[in-house]
mmCIF file of C-alpha atoms in Angstrom:
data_model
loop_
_atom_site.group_PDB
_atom_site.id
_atom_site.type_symbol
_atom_site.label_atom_id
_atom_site.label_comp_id
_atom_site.label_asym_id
_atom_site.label_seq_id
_atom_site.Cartn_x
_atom_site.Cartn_y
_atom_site.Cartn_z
ATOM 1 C CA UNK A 1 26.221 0.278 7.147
ATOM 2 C CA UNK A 2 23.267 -0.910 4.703
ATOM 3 C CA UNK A 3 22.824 -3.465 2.823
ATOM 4 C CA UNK A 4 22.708 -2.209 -0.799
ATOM 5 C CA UNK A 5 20.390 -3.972 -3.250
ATOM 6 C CA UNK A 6 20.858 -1.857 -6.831
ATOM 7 C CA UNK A 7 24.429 -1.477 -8.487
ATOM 8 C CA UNK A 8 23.854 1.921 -10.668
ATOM 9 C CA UNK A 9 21.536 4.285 -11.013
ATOM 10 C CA UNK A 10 21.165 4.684 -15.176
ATOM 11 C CA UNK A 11 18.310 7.460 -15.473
ATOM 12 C CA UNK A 12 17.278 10.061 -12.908
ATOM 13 C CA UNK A 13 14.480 12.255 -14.171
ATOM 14 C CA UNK A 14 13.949 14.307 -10.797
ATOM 15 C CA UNK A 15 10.541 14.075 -9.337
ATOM 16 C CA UNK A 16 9.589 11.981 -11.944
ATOM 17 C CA UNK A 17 11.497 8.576 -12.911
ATOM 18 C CA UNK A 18 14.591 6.924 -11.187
ATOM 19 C CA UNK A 19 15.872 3.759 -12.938
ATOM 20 C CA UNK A 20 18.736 1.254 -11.255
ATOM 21 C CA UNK A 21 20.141 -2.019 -12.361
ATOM 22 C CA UNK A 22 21.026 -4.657 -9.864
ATOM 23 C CA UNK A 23 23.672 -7.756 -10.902
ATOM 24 C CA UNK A 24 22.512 -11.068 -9.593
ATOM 25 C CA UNK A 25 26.164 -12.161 -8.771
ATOM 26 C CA UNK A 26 26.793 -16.056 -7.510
ATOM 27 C CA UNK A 27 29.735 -14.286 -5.012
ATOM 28 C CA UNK A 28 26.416 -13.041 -2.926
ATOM 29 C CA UNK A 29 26.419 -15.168 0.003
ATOM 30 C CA UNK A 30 22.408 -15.517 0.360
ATOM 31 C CA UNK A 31 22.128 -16.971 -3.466
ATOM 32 C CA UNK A 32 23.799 -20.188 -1.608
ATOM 33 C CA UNK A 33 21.163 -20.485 0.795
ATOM 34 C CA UNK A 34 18.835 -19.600 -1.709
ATOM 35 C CA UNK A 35 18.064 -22.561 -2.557
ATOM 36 C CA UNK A 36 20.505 -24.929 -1.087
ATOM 37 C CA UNK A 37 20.979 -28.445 -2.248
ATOM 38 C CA UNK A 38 19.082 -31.097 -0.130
ATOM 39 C CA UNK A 39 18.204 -33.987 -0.205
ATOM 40 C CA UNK A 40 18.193 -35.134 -3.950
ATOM 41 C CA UNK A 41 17.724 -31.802 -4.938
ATOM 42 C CA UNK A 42 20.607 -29.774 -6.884
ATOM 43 C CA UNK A 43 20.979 -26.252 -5.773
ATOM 44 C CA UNK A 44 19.176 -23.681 -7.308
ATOM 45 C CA UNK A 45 20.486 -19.978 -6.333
ATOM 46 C CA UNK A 46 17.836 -17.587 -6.744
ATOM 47 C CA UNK A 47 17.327 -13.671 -6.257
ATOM 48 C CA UNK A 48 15.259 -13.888 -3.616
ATOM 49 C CA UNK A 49 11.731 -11.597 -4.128
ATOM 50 C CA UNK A 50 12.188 -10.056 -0.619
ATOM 51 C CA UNK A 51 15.369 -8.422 -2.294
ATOM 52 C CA UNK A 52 13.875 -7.796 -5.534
ATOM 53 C CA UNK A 53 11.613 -5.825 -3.469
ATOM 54 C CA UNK A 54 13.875 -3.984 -1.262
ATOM 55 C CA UNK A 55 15.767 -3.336 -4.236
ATOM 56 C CA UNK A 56 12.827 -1.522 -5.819
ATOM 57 C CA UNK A 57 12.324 0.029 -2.384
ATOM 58 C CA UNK A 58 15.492 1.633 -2.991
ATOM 59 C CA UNK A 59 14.827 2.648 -6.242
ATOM 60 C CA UNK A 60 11.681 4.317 -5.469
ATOM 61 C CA UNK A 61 13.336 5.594 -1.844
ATOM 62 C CA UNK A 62 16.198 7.585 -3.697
ATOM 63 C CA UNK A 63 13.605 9.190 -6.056
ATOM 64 C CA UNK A 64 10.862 10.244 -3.492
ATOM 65 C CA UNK A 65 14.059 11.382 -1.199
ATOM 66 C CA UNK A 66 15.495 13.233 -4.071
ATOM 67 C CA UNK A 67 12.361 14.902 -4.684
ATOM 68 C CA UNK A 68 12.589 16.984 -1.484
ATOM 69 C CA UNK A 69 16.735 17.523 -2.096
ATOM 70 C CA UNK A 70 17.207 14.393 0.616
ATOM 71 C CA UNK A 71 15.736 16.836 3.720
ATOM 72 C CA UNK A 72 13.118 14.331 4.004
ATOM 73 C CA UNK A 73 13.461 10.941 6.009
ATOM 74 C CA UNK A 74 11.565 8.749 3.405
ATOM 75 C CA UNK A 75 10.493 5.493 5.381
ATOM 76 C CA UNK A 76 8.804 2.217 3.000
ATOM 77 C CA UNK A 77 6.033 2.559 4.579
ATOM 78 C CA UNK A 78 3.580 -0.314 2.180
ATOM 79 C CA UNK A 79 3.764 -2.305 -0.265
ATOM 80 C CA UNK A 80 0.886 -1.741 -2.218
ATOM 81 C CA UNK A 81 1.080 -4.715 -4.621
ATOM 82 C CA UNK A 82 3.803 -7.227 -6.164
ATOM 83 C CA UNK A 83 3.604 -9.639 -8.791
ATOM 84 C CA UNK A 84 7.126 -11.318 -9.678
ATOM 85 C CA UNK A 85 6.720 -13.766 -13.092
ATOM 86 C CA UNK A 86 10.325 -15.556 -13.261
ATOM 87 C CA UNK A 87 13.140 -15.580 -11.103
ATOM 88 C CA UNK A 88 16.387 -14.145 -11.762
ATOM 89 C CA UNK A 89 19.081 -16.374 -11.660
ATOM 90 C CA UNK A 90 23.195 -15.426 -11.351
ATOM 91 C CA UNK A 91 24.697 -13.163 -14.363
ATOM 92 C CA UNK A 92 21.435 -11.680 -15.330
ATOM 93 C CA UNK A 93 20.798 -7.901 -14.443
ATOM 94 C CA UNK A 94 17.339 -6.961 -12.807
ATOM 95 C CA UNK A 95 16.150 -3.373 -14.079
ATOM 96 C CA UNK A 96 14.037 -1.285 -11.699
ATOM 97 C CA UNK A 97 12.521 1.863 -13.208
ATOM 98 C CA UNK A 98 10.085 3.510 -10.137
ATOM 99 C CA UNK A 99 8.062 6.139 -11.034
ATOM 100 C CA UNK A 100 6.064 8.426 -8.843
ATOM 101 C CA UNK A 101 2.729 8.026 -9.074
ATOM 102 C CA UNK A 102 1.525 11.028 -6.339
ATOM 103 C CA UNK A 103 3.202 13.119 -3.879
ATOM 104 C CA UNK A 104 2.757 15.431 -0.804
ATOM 105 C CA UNK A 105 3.901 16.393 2.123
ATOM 106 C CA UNK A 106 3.255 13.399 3.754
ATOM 107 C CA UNK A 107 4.693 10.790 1.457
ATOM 108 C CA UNK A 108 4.530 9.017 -1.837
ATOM 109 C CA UNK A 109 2.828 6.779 -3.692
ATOM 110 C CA UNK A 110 5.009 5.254 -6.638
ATOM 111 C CA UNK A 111 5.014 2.422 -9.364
ATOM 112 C CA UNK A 112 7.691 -0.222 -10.220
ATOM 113 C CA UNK A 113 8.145 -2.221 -13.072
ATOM 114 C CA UNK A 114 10.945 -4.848 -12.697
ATOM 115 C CA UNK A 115 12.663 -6.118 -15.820
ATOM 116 C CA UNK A 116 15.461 -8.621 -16.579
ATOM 117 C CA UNK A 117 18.280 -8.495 -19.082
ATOM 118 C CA UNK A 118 19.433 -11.754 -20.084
ATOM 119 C CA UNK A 119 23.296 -11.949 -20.448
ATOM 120 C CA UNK A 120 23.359 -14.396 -23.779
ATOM 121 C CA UNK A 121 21.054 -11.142 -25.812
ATOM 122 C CA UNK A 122 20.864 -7.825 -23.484
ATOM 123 C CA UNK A 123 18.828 -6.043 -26.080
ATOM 124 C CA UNK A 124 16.066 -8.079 -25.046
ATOM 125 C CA UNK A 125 14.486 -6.886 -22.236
ATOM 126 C CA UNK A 126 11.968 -9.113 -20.441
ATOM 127 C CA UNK A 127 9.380 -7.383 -18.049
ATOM 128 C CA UNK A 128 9.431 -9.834 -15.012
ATOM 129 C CA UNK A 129 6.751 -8.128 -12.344
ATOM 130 C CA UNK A 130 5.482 -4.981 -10.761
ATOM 131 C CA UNK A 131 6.270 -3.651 -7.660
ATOM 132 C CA UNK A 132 3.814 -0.833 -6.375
ATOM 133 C CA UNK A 133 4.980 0.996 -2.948
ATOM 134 C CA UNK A 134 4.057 3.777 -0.664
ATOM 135 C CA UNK A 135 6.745 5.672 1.358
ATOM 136 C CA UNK A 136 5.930 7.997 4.562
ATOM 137 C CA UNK A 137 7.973 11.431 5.157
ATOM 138 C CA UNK A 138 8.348 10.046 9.231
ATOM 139 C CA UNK A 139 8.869 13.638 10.561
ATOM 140 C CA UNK A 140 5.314 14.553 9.262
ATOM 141 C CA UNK A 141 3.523 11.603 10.580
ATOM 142 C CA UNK A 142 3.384 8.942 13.076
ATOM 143 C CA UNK A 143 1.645 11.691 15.556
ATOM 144 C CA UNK A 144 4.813 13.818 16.273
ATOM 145 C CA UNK A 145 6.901 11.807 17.810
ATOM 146 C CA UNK A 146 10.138 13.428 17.536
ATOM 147 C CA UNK A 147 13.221 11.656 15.019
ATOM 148 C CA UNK A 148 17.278 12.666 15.036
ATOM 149 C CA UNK A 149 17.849 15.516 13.184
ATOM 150 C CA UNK A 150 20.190 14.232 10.994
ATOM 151 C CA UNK A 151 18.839 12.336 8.103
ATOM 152 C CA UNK A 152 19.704 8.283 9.245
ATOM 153 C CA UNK A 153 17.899 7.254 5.718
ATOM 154 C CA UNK A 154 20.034 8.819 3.616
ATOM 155 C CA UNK A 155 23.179 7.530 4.798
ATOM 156 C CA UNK A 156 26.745 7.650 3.162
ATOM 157 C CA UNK A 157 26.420 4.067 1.045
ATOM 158 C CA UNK A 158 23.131 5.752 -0.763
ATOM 159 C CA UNK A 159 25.482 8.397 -1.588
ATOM 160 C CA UNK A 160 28.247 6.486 -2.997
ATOM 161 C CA UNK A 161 25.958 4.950 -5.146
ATOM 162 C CA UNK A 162 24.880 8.143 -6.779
ATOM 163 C CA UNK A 163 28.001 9.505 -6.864
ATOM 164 C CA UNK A 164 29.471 6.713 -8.810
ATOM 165 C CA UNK A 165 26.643 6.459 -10.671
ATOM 166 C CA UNK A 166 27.281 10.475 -11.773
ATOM 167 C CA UNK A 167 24.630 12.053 -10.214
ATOM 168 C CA UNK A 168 24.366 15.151 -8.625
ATOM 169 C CA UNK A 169 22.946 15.769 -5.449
ATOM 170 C CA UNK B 1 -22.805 11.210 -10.630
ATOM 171 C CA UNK B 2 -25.415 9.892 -8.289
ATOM 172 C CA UNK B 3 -24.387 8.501 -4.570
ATOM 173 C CA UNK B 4 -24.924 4.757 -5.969
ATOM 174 C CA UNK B 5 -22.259 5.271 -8.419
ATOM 175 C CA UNK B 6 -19.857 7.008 -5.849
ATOM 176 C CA UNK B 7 -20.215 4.939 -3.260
ATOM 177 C CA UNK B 8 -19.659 1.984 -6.018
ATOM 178 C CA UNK B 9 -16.004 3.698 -6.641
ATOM 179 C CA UNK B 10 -15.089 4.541 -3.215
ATOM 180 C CA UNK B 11 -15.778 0.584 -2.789
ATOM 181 C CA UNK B 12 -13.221 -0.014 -5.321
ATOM 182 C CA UNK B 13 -10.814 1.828 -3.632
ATOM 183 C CA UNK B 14 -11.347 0.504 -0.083
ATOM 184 C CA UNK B 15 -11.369 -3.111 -2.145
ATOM 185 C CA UNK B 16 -7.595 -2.503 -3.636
ATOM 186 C CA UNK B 17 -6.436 -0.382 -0.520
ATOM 187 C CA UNK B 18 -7.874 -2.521 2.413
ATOM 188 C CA UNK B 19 -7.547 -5.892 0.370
ATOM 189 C CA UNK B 20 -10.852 -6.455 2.119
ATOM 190 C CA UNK B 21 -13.935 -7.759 0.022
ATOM 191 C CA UNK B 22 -16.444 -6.290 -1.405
ATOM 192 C CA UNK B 23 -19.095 -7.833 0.758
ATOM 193 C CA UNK B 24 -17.362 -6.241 3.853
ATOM 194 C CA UNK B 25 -17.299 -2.852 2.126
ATOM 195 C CA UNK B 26 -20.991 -1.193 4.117
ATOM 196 C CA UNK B 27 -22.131 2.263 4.421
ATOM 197 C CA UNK B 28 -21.757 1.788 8.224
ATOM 198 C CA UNK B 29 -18.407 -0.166 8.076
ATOM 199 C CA UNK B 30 -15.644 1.519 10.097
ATOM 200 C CA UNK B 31 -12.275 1.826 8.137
ATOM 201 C CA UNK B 32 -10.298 0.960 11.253
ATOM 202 C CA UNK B 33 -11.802 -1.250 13.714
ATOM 203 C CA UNK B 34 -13.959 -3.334 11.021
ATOM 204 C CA UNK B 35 -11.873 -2.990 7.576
ATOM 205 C CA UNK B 36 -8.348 -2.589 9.317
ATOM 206 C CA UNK B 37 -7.318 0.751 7.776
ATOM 207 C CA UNK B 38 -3.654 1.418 9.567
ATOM 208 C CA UNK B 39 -2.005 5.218 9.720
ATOM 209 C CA UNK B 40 -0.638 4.615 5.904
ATOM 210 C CA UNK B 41 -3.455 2.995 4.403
ATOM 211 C CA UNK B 42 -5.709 6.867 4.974
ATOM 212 C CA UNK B 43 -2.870 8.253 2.690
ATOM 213 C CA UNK B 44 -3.141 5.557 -0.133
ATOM 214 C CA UNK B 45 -6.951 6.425 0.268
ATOM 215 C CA UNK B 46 -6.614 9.954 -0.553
ATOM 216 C CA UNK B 47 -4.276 9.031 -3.275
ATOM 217 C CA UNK B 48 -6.766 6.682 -4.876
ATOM 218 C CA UNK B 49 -9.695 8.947 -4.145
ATOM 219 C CA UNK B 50 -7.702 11.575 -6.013
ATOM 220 C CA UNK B 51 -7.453 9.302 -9.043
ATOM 221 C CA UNK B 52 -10.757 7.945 -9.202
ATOM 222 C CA UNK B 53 -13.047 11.362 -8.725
ATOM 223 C CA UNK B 54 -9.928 13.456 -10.459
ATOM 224 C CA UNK B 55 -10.221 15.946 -7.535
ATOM 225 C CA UNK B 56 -7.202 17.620 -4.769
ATOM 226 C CA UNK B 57 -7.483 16.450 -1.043
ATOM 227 C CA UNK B 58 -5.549 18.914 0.688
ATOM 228 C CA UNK B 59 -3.714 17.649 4.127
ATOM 229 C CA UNK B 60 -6.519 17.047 7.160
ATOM 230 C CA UNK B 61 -8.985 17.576 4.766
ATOM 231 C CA UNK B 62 -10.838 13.956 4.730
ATOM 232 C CA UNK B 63 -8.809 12.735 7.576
ATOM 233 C CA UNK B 64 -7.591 14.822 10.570
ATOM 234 C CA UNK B 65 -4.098 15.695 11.593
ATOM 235 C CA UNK B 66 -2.842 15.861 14.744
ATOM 236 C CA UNK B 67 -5.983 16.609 16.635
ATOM 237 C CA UNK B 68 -4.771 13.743 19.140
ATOM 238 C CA UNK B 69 -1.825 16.344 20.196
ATOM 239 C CA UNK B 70 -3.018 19.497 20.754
ATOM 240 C CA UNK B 71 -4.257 19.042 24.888
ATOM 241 C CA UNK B 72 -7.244 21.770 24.023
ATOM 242 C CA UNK B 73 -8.502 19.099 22.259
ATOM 243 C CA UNK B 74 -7.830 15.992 24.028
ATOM 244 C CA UNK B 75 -7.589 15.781 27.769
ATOM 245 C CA UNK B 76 -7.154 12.230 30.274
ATOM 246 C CA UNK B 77 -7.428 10.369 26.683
ATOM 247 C CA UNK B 78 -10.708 11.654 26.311
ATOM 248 C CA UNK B 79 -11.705 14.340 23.284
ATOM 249 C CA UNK B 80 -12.591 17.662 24.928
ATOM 250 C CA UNK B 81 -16.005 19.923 24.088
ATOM 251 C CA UNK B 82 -13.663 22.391 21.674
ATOM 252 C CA UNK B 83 -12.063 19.071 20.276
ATOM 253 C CA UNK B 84 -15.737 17.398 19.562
ATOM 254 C CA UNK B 85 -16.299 21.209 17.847
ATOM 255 C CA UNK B 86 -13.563 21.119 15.915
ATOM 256 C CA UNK B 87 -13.523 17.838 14.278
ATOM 257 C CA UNK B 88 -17.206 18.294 13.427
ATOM 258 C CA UNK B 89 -16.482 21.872 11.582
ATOM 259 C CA UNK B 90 -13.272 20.110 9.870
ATOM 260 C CA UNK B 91 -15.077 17.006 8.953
ATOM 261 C CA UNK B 92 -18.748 18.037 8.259
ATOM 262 C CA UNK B 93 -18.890 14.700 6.663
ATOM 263 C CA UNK B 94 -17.976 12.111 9.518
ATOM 264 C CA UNK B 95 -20.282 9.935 11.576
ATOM 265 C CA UNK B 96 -20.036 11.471 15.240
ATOM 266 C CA UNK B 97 -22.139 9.078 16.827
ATOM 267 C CA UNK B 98 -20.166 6.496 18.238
ATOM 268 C CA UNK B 99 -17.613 9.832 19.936
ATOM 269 C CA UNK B 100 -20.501 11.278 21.012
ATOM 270 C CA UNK B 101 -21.774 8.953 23.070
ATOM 271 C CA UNK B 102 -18.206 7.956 24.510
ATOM 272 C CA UNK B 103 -15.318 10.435 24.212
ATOM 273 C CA UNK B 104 -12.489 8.086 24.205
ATOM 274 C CA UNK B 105 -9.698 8.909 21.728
ATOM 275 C CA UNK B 106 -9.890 5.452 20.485
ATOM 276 C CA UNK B 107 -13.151 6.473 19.402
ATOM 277 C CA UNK B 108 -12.032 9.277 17.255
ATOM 278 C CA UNK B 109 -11.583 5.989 14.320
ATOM 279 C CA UNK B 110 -14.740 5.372 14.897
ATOM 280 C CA UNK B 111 -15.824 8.331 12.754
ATOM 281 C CA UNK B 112 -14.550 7.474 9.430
ATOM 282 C CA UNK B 113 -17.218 5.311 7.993
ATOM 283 C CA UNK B 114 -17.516 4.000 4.540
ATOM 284 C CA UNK B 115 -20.422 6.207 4.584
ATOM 285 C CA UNK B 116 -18.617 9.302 5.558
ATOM 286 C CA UNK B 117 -16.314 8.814 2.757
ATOM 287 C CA UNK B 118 -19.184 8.649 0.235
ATOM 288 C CA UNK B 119 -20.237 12.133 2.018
ATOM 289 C CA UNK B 120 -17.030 13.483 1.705
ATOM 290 C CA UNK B 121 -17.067 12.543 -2.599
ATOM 291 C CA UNK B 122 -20.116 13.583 -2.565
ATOM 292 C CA UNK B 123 -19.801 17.630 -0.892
ATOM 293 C CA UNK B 124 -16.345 17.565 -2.855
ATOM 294 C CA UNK B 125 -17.836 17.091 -6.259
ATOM 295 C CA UNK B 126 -21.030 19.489 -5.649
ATOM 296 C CA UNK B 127 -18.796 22.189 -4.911
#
C-alpha cells in the first residue's frame, strides 16, 4: 500500500510532460492536525508542503518511470529546489505539471510548477511555487548493490491511478 | 572562452548544486570531503555542466563508475597499480595527488577538485 498524493493524471506527453491534479479534501485526516486548534487559536487545515512535494514527486516519478516503459525503479533521489507562495486550503485543486528537464541512464533531472485552482472561478489558475527534483534509476547506481527484481516502485495503486485516469501503459 | 570565465560558470554550478558559497568554491576545493558533494549531487553536476557549456557528458566520463567494484582495481580497500592506471587514462583531468600518496578508496573523492572540473570544461570544449 502507498499513500497516494495526486487524484488524476490530465496530460501525459511521454518523455516529455506529465500533469496531475490533487483535491485538498477536509475528509483527509492530516488536514486536522494540520493545523489544529490550540490555545486561542482556530484551526487552520492546511496542505501540508511535505505533501505538495511528494505529490510532485509523484508526478515527476510516473513520467521519468514511464519514460523507460516502468522497467526502471525510479527512486526521488533530491530535491533540487522548492519555493511554495500560498497554501492550499480544503476544496481547492493543486495542479502539478513536471517536466523533464534531462535524462540518462542513470536518472532524471525534472521541473515542477505547482498551481492552484480556486473552486469560486476555476478558469483562473494561480501559479503557487516550483518544485525542482532529481530521481535515480537505483539498479544503475548506488555501487551495485543488488534490488528485487520485480519493480516495488511501481506498485499496483500507481497503476490504478493511470488506469482510471485513461492512460495506457 | 578563457579558464577565468569557465571556472566562473563551473562556480555557478557548484553554487546552485552544492548550496555552498561562493567563497568556499577554490580551485583546490574537494567536491566531497570540503563542499559535501553526495552520490546524486555528481549527476545534477553533469546535468548543469551540460546546460551551462551546451556540451554531452557521456556516463564515467567526468566521474567514474564502478571502479570501486571491479577487485583488479581495488584490493584490501586500497586502489591497486592497474586501478591508479586506469582512473588516470579515464580521467586525464583529475588531481591524483592526494591517491597517490595514500591508496585508500576513500581517497578516490579526493580527486575531483574544483580544479579538475575546470580541466575537464576546459579539454571538452578544445576538442
Amino acid at each position: 500500500m502507498r499513500w497516494l498524493w495526486i487524484d488524476r493524471v490530465v496530460e501525459l506527453v511521454p518523455r516529455e510532460r506529465l500533469v496531475a491534479i490533487k483535491n485538498v479534501s477536509l475528509a483527509e485526516d492530516h488536514l486536522h492536525d494540520h493545523f489544529a486548534a490550540q490555545g486561542g487559536r482556530v484551526a487552520m487545515p492546511v496542505m501540508p508542503a511535505t505533501l505538495i512535494i511528494e505529490g510532485m514527486a509523484q508526478t515527476a516519478g510516473i513520467l521519468v518511470g514511464h519514460a523507460e516503459e516502468f522497467r526502471e525503479k525510479v527512486i526521488l533521489a533530491k530535491i533540487s529546489k522548492v519555493v511554495l507562495t500560498r497554501e492550499a486550503v480544503p476544496g481547492f485543486t493543486l495542479r502539478y505539471t513536471a517536466t523533464i528537464e534531462r535524462m540518462d541512464a542513470m536518472g532524471a533531472a525534472t521541473s515542477g510548477r505547482v498551481e492552484l485552482i480556486d473552486p469560486n472561478d476555476p478558469a483562473s489558475v494561480e501559479t503557487i511555487g516550483q518544485i525542482d527534483l532529481m530521481f535515480s534509476h537505483i539498479d544503475q547506481n548506488l555501487a551495485g548493490r543488488e534490488f528485487p527484481e520485480h519493480n516495488f516502485v511501481f506498485g499496483e495503486s500507481f497503476r490504478t491511478v493511470l488506469r482510471s485516469s485513461g492512460i495506457e501503459f | 572562452m578563457s579558464r577565468e570565465e569557465i571556472f566562473d560558470k563551473v562556480r555557478d554550478v557548484l553554487v546552485e548544486v552544492l548550496a555552498v558559497d561562493e567563497d568556499e568554491v577554490t580551485e583546490q576545493a574537494t567536491l566531497t570531503s570540503q563542499l559535501g558533494a553526495e552520490s546524486i549531487d555528481f549527476l545534477d553536476i553533469v546535468f548543469r555542466l551540460e546546460q551551462a557549456f551546451e556540451f554531452k557528458i557521456g556516463q564515467g566520463e567526468l566521474f567514474p563508475d564502478n571502479v570501486a567494484q571491479d577487485p583488479e582495481y581495488v584490493q584490501d580497500g586500497m586502489v591497486t597499480d592497474k586501478g591508479l592506471a586506469t582512473l588516470r587514462e579515464r580521467l586525464p583531468h583529475a588531481d591524483f595527488a592526494t591517491l597517490e600518496a595514500d591508496r585508500k578508496i576513500a581517497n578516490v573523492g579526493e580527486i575531483f577538485t574544483v580544479d579538475a572540473v575546470v580541466n575537464f570544461v576546459e579539454r571538452k570544449l578544445a576538442v
